[in-house]
Coordinates of C-alpha atoms and ligand atoms in Angstrom, one line a residue:
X149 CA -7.5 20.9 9.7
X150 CA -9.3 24.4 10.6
X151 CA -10.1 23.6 14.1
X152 CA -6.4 21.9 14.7
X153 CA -4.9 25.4 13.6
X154 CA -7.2 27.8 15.7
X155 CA -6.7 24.8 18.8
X156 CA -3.0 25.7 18.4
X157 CA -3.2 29.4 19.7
X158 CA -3.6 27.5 23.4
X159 CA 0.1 25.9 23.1
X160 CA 1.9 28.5 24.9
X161 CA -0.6 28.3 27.6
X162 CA -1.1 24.1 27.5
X163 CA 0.5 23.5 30.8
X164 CA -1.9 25.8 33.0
X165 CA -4.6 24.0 31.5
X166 CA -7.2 21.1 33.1
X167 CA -5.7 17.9 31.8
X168 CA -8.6 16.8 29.8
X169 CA -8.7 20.1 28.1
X170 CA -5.2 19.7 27.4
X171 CA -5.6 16.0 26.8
X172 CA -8.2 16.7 24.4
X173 CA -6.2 19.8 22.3
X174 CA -3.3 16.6 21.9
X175 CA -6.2 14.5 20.4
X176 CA -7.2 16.6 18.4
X177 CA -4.1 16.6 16.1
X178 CA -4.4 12.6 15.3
X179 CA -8.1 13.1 14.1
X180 CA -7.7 12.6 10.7
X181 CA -5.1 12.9 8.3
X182 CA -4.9 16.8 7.5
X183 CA -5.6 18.7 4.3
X184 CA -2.5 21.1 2.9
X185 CA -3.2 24.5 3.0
X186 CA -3.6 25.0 -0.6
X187 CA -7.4 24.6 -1.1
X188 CA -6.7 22.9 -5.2
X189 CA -3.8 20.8 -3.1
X190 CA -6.3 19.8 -0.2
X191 CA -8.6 18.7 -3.1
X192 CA -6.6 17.0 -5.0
X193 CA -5.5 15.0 -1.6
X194 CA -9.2 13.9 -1.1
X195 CA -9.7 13.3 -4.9
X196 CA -6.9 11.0 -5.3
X197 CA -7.5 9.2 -1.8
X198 CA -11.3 8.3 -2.9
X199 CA -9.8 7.1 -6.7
X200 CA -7.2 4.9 -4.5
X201 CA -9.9 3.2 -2.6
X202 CA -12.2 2.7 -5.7
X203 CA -9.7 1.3 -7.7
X204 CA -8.7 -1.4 -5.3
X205 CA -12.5 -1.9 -4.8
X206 CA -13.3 -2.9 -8.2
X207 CA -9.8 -4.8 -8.5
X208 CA -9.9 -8.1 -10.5
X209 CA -7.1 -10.9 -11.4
X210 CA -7.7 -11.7 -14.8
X211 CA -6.1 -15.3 -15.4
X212 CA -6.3 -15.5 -19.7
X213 CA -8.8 -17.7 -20.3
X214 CA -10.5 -17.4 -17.2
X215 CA -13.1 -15.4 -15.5
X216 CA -12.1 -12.5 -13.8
X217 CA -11.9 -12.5 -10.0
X218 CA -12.8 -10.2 -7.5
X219 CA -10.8 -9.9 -4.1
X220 CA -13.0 -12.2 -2.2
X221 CA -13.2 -14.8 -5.1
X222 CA -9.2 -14.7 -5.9
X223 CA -8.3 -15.4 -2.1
X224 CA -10.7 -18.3 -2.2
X225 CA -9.2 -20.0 -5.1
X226 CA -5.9 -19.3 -3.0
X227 CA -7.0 -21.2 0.0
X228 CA -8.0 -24.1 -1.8
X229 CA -5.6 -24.2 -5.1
X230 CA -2.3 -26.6 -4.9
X231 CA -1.4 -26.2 -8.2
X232 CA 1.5 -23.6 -8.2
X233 CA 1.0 -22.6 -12.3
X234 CA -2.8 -21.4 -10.9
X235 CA -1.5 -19.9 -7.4
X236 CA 0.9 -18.0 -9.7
X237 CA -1.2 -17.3 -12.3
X238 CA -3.9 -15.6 -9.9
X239 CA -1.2 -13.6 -7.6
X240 CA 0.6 -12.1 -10.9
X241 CA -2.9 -11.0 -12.4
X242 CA -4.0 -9.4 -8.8
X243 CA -0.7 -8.1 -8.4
X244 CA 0.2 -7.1 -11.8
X245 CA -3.4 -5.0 -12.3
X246 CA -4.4 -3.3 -9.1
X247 CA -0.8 -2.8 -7.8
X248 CA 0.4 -0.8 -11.0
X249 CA -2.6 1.0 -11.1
X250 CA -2.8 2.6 -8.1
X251 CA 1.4 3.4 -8.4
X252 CA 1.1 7.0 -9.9
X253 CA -1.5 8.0 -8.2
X254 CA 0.0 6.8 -5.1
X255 CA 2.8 8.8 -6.2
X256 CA 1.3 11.7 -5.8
X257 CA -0.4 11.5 -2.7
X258 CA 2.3 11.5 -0.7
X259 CA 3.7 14.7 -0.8
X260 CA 0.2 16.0 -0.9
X261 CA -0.5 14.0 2.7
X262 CA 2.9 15.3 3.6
X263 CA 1.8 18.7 2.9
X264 CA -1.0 18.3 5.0
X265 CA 1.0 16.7 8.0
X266 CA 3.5 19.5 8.1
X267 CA 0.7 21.9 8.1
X268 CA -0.3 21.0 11.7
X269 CA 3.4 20.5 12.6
X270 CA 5.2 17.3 12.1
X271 CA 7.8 16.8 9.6
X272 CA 5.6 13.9 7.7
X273 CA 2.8 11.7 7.8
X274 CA 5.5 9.0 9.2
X275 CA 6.3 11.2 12.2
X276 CA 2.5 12.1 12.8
X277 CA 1.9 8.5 12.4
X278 CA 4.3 7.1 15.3
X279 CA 3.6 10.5 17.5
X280 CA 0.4 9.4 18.0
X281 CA 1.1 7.1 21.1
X282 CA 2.2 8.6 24.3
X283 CA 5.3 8.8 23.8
X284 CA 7.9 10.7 21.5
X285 CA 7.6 8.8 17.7
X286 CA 11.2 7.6 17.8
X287 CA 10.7 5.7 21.2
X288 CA 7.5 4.3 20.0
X289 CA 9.2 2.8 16.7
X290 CA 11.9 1.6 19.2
X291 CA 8.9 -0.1 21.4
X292 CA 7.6 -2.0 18.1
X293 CA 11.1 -3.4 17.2
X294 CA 11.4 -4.3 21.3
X295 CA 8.5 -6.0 20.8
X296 CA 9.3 -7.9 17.2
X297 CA 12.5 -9.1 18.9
X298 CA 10.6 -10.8 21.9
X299 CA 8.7 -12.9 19.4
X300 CA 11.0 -13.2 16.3
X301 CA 12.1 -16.7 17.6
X302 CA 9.2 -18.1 17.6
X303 CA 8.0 -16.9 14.3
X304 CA 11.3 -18.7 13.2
X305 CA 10.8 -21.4 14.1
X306 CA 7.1 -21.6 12.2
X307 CA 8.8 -20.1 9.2
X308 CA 11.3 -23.0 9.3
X309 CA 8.7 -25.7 9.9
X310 CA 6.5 -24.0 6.9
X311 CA 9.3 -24.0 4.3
X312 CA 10.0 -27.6 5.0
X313 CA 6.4 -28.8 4.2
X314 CA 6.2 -26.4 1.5
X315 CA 9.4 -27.4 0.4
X316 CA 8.0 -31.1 0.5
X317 CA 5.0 -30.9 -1.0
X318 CA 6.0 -29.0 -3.9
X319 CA 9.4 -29.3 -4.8
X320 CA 13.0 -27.4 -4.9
X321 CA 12.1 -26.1 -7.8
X322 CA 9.0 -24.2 -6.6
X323 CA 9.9 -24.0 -3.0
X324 CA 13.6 -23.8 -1.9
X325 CA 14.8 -25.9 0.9
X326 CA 16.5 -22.7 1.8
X327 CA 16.3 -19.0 2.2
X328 CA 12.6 -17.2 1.8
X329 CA 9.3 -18.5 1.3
X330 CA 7.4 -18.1 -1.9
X331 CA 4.3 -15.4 -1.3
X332 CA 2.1 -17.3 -3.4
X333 CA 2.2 -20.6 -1.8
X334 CA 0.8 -20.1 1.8
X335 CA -3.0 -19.7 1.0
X336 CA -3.4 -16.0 1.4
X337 CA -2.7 -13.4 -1.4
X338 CA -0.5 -11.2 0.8
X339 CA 1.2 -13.9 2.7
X340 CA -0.1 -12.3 5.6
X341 CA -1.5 -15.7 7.1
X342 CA -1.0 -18.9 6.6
X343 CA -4.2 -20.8 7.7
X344 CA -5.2 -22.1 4.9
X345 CA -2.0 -24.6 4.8
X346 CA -3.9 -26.0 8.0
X347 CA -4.4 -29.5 7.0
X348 CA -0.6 -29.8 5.3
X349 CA 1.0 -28.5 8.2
X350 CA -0.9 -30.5 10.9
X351 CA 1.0 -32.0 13.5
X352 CA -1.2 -34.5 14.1
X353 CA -3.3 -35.9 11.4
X354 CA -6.3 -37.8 12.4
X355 CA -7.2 -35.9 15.7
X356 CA -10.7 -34.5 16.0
X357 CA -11.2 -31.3 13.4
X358 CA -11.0 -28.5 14.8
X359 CA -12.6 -26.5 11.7
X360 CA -15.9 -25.0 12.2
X361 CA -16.0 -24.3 8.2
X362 CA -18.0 -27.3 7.3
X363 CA -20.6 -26.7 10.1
X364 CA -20.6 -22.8 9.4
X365 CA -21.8 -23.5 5.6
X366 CA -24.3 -26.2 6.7
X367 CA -26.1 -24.2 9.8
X368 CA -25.5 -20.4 9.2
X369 CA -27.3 -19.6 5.1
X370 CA -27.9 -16.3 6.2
X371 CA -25.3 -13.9 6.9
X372 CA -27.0 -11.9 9.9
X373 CA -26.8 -15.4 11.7
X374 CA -23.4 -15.5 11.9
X375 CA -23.3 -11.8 13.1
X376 CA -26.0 -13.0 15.2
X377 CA -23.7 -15.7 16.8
X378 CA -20.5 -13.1 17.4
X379 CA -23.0 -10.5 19.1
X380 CA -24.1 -13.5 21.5
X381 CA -20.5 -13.4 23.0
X382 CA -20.4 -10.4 23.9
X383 CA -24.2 -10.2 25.3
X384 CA -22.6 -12.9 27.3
X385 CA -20.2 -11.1 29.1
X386 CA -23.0 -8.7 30.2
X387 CA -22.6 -6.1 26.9
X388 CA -25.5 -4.9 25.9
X389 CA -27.4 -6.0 22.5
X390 CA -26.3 -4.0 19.1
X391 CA -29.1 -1.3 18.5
X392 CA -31.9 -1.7 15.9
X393 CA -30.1 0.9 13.8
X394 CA -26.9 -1.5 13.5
X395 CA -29.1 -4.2 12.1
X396 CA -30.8 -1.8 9.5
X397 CA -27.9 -0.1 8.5
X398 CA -25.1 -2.4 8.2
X399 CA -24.1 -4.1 5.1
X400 CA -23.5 -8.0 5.5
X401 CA -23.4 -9.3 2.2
X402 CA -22.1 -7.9 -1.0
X403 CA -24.7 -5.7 -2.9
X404 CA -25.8 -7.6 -6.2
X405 CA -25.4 -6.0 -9.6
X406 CA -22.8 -3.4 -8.0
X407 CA -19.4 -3.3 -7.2
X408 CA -18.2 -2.4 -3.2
X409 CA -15.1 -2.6 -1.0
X410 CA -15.5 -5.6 0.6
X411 CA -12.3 -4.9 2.8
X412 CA -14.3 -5.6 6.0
X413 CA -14.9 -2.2 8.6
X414 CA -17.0 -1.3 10.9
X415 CA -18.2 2.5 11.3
X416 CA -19.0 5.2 14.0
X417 CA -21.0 6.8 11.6
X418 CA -22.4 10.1 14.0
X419 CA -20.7 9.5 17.1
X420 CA -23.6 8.4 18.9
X421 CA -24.0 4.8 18.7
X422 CA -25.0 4.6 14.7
X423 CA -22.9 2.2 14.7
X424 CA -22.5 0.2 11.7
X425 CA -20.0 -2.9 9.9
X426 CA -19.8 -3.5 6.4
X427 CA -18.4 -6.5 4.9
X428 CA -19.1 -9.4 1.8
X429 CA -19.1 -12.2 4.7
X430 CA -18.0 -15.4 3.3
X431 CA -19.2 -18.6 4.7
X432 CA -16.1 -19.5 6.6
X433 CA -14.3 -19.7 10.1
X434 CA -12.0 -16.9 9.4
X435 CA -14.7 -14.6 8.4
X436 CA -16.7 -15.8 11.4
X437 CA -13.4 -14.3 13.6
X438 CA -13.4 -11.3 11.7
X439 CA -17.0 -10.6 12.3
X440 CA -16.5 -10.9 15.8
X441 CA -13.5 -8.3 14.8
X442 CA -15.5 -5.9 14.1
X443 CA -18.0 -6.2 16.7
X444 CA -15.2 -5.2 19.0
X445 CA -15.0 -2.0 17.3
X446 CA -18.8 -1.6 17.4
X447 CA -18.7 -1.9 21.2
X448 CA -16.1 0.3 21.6
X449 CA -17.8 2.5 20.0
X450 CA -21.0 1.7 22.2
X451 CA -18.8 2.3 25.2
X452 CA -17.4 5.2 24.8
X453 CA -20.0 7.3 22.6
X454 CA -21.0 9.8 25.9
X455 CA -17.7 10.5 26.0
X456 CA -16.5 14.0 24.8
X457 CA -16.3 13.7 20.8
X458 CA -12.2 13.6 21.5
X459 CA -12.1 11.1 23.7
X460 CA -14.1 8.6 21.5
X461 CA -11.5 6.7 20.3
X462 CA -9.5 3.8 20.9
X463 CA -7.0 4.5 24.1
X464 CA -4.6 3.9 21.2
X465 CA -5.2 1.9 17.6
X466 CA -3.9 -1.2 18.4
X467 CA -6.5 -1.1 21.3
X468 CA -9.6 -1.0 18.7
X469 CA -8.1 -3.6 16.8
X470 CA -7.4 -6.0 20.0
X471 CA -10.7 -5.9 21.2
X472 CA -12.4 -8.6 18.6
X473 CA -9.5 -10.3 18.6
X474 CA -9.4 -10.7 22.5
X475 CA -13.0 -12.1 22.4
X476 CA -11.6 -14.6 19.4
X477 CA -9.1 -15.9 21.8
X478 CA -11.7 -17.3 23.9
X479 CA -13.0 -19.4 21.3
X480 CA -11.6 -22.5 22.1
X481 CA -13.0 -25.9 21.4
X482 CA -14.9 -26.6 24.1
X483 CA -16.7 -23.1 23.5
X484 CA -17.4 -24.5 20.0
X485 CA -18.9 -27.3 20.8
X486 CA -20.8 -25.6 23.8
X487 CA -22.1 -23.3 20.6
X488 CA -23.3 -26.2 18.8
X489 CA -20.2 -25.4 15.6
X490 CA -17.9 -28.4 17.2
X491 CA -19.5 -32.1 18.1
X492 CA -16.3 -33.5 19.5
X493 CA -13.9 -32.1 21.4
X494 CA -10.8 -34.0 22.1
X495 CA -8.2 -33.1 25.1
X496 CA -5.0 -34.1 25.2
X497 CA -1.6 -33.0 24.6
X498 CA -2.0 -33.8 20.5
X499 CA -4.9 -31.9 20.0
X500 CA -3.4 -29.1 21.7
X501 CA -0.6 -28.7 19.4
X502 CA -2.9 -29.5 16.7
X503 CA -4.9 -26.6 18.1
X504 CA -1.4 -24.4 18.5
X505 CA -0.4 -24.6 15.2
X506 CA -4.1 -23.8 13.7
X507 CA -3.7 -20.2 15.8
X508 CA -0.6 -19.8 14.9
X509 CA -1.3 -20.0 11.5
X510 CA -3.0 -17.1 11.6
X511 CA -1.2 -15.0 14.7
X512 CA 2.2 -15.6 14.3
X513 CA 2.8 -15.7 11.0
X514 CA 0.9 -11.9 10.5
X515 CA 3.8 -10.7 12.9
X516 CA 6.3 -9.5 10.5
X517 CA 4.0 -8.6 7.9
X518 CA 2.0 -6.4 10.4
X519 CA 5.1 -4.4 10.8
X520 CA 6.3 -4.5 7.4
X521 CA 4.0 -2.6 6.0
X522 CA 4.2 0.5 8.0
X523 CA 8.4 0.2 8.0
X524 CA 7.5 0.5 4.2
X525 CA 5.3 3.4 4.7
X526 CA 7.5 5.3 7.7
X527 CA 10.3 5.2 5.3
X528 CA 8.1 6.6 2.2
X529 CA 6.8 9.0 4.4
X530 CA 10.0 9.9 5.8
X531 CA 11.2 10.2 2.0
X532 CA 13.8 7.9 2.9
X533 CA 13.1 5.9 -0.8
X534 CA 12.9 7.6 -4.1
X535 CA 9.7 6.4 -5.6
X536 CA 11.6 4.5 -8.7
X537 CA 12.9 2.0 -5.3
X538 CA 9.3 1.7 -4.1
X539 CA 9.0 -1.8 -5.0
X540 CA 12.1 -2.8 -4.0
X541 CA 12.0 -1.2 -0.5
X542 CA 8.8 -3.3 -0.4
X543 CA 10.5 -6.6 -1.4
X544 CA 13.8 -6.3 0.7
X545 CA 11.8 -5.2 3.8
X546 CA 9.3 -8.6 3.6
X547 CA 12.2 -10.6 2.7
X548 CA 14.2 -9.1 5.8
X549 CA 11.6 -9.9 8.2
X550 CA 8.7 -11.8 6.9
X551 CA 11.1 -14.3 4.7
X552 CA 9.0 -13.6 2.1
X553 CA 10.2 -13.5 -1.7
X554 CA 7.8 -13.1 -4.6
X555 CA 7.0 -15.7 -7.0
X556 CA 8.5 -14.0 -10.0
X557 CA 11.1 -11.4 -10.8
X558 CA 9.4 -7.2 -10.4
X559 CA 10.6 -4.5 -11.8
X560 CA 10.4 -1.0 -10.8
X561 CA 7.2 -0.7 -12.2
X562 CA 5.4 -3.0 -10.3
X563 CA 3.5 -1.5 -7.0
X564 CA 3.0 -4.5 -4.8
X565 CA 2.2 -2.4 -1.5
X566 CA -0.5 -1.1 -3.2
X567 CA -2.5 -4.5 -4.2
X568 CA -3.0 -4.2 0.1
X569 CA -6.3 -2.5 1.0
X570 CA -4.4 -0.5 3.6
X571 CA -2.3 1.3 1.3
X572 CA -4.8 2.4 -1.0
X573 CA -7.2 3.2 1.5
X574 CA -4.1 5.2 3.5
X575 CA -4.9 2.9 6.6
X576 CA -2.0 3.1 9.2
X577 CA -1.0 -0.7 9.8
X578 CA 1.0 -0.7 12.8
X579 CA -2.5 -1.0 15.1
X580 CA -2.7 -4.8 13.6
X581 CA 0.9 -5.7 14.6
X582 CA 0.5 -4.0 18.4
X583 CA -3.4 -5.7 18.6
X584 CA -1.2 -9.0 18.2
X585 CA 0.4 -8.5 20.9
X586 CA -2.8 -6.5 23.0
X587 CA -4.8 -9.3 22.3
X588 CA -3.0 -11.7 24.7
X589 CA -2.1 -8.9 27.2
X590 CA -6.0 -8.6 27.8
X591 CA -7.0 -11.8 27.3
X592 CA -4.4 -13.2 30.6
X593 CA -5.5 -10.3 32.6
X594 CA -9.4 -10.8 31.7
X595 CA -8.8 -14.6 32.4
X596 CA -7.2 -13.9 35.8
X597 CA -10.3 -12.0 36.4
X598 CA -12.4 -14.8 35.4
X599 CA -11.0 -16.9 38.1
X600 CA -9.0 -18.9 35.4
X601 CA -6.1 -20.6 36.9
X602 CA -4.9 -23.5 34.2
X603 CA -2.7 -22.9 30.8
X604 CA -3.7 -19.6 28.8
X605 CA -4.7 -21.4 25.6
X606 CA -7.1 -23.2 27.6
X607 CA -9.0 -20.0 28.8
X608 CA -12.5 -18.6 27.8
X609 CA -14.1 -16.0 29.2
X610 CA -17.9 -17.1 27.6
X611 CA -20.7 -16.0 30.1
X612 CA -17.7 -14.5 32.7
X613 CA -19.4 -11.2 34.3
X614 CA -16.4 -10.4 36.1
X615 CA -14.2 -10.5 32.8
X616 CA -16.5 -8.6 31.0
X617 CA -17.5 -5.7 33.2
X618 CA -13.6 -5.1 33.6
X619 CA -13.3 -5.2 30.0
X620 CA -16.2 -2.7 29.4
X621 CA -15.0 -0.3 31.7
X622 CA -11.7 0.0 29.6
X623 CA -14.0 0.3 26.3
X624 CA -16.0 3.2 28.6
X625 CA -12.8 4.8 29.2
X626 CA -11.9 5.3 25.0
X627 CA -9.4 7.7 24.8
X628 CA -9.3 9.6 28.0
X629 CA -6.2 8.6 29.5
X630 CA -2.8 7.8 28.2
X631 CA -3.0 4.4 27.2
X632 CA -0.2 3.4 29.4
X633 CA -2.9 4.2 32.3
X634 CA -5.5 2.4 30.7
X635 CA -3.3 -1.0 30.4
X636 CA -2.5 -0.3 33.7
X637 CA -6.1 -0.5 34.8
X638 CA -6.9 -3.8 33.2
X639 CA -3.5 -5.6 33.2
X640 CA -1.2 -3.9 36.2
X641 CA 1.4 -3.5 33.6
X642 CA 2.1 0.1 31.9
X643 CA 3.9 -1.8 29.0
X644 CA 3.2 -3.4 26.0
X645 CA 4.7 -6.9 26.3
X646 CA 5.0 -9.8 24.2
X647 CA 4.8 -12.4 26.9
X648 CA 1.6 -13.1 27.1
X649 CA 1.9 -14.3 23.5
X650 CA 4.8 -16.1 24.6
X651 CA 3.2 -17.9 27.2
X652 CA 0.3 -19.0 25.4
X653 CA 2.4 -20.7 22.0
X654 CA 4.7 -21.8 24.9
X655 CA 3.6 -25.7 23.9
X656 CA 3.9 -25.2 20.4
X657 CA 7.3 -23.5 20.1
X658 CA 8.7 -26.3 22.0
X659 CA 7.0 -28.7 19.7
X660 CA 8.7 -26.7 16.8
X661 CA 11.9 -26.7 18.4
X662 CA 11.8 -30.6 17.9
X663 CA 10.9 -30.9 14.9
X664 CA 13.6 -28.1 13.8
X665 CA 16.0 -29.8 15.6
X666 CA 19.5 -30.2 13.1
X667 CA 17.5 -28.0 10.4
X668 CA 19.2 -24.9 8.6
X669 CA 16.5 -22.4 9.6
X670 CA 16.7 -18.5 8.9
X671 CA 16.5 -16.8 6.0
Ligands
LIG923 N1 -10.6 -6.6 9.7 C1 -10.1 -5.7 8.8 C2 -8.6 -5.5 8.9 O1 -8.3 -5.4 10.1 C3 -10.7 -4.3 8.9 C4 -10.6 -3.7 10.3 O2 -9.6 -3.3 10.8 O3 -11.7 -3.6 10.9 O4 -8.1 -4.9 8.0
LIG924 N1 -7.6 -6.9 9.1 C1 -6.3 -6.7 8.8 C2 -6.0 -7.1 7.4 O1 -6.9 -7.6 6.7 C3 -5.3 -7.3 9.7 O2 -5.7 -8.5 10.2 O3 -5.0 -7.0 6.9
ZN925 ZN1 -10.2 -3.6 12.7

């Protein structure tokens, strides 16, 4: 906070300066969220932060009668669980404990991270937030809803699609045939993916599996193979190896006889290349993708860690958290099975939907909720909503764009925002939703580069050179350019632009479309 008020003398004098000067006296005001002035204020601020993070990290749903859960063991018995009473009883307990207990303290950290934002010049921490992109903050919030509304129609038509098999296998009293989806029926505790309803939503039941689970818990006992197996990609592309340091330093499975934030993250611990992940990996497919999640993080951070200490950072966030992603996109089957995960693959235009729907799953139906959360926060920020319509606000926004309802009636003093990692932990969330739609962006350009010439969702880029020296020089280039520039340089577009996305799912929306055909969809 020091250094961004002394770097503010130069303002008068910005323009006469070298650009990456300049550029890098911009950074430097979106380096970290700022501490008020007041030194008891400014401690407070980091006090209450670290009691927000350690509070959802030792979190537990309670179910009477039952042993308590932690965050990793609650979400499994959410995949798995049909039986609404126990999905109910396990989402109430996580909600009801580690949401109410962060609300007051939540409470008062925002005007103490207001504080701290106006101290280096913006009005709140929701208008340092969205200035943080090249562009003024209300044409960047306009850009996300641009974007939202390029893919909303495909979202519902998987929300329709959804609510009709949920609707099925469980009932009108449960699951309307109408309006918004119950949260604690799609497999995840947020309703933030729906992959888990795989096998219930399958178009077409009896193809080849496509789930590496089974195969992942038989082959990979040790957690450091599976990080093994996502560091092999990108050696692949002609990376370089993780240093020693990451495997000594990084934490892959959850320390026994202690609690820990198993949110997964990876780390830039010095700025040059101690670079670290930490995670509680689970023995699944999902975990497997976000391992190789983080490992995009770790090589951006590999790539750009000679760079001046400003420009090591992502040439925006949803850039860092595309990168993983990206490399996820090109694990199709036939990559799988080249991997020895898969042992059949089958091709034709069933398994593709089949395929579709499985990614989708998880892609499409985070859209909404990876804007959500932030529209939540801009308006708290903002001080838009009083904190007594906190909850609501939270409620009416995931029911306006997710079609999302929760499973019982909340009151006021219930704090479902903050039984999310990112809120606690005072993560912006906005990177996830544009990484969505980066993800694809980079993925057609880097398949183009490969050579690749048939359907997007067919493309990998395993063992491509080409593809992955043009996506290392972007890494190498961190934050040194306006990321418009940097898209530019890897895609020939300056925009971020949902049709790649659109192009890939193009098979499974008109799939959808069928089966929706003469349904009431919306909500
Ligand atoms: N995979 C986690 C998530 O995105 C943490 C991360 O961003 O690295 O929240
Ligand atoms: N990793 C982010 C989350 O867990 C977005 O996928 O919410
Ligand atoms: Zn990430």
């Amino acid at each position: 906070t020091k250094q961004i008020k002394a770097a503010r003398k130069f303002d008068p004098i910005l323009a006469k300066l070298d650009p990456a000067t300049r550029r890098q006296l911009e950074l430097l005001k979106f380096a970290g969220q700022p501490a008020p002035d007041d030194p008891a204020a400014a401690d407070q601020l980091a006090k209450i932060g670290a009691e927000m993070s350690s509070i959802y990290g030792k979190g537990k749903a309670c179910v009477k009668g039952k042993a308590c859960l932690d965050i990793d063991k609650a979400s499994a018995a959410m995949q798995k669980s049909r039986k609404p009473e126990e999905l109910l009883g396990i989402w109430t307990a996580w909600h009801d404990s580690v949401g109410r207990a962060e609300r007051d303290l939540f409470g008062k950290f925002v005007p103490l991270a207001n504080a701290g934002a106006k101290g280096v010049g913006f009005t709140d921490v929701a208008n340092m937030w969205k200035s943080g992109y090249d562009m003024p903050a209300d044409k960047f919030e306009a850009e996300t809803d641009r974007l939202w509304g390029q893919m909303k129609p495909l979202y519902d038509q998987l929300h329709c699609y959804t609510r009709r098999k949920l609707n099925k296998m469980y009932g009108d009293k449960v699951q309307p045939k109408t309006g918004a989806i119950k949260a604690h029926l799609t497999g995840n505790m947020w309703a933030q993916t729906w992959t888990y309803l795989y096998k219930e939503l399958e178009p077409f039941p009896g193809q080849a599996s496509i789930d590496v689970t089974p195969t992942i818990v038989k082959t990979m006992n040790d957690s450091k193979k599976m990080v093994k197996f996502a560091e092999q990609f990108y050696t692949s592309l002609g990376m370089p190896e993780l240093p020693a340091t990451f495997w000594e330093r990084s934490m892959f499975d959850k320390p026994k006889g202690k609690e820990a934030i198993c949110h997964a993250s990876a780390w830039d611990v010095t700025f040059a290349n101690d670079l670290r992940i930490k995670m509680c990996i689970q023995k699944t497919q999902e975990e497997l993708e976000v391992i190789h999640h983080e490992l995009g993080h770790n090589y951006y951070f590999a790539a750009y860690y000679q760079l001046p200490m400003l420009f090591q950072a992502g040439a925006n966030d949803g850039f860092h958290e595309a990168i993983g992603d990206t490399i996820v996109l090109s694990a199709t089957p036939d990559y799988y099975k080249e991997r020895g995960l898969l042992k059949t693959v089958v091709k034709n235009e069933k398994a593709t939907i089949n395929g579709q729907m499985l990614s989708a799953l998880e892609r499409i139906a985070f859209l909404p909720f990876g804007l959500v959360i932030d529209k939540w926060r801009w308006d708290v920020y903002a001080g838009k909503v009083k904190p007594a319509d906190y909850n609501k606000h939270w409620w009416d926004l995931r029911a306006k764009y997710q079609g999302v309802t929760p499973p019982v009636e909340r009151a006021a003093t219930d704090f479902d925002p903050g039984a999310k990692y990112h809120v606690p932990a005072n993560v912006a969330y906005t990177r996830y939703f544009l990484a969505r739609v980066l993800q694809f962006q980079f993925h057609r350009a880097l398949c183009k580069k490969a050579g690749f010439t048939g359907p997007l969702h067919e493309c990998s880029i395993y063992k491509n050179k080409e593809a992955g020296a043009a996506f290392w020089k972007m890494l190498q280039a961190g934050a040194s350019k306006p990321w418009q520039d940097i898209l530019f340089d890897l895609t020939g577009s300056r925009d971020m632009d949902a049709t790649a996305i659109l192009e890939y799912f193009a098979p499974l929306k008109t799939w959808l479309e069928e089966q929706n055909k003469g349904q009431t969809c919306g909500y």
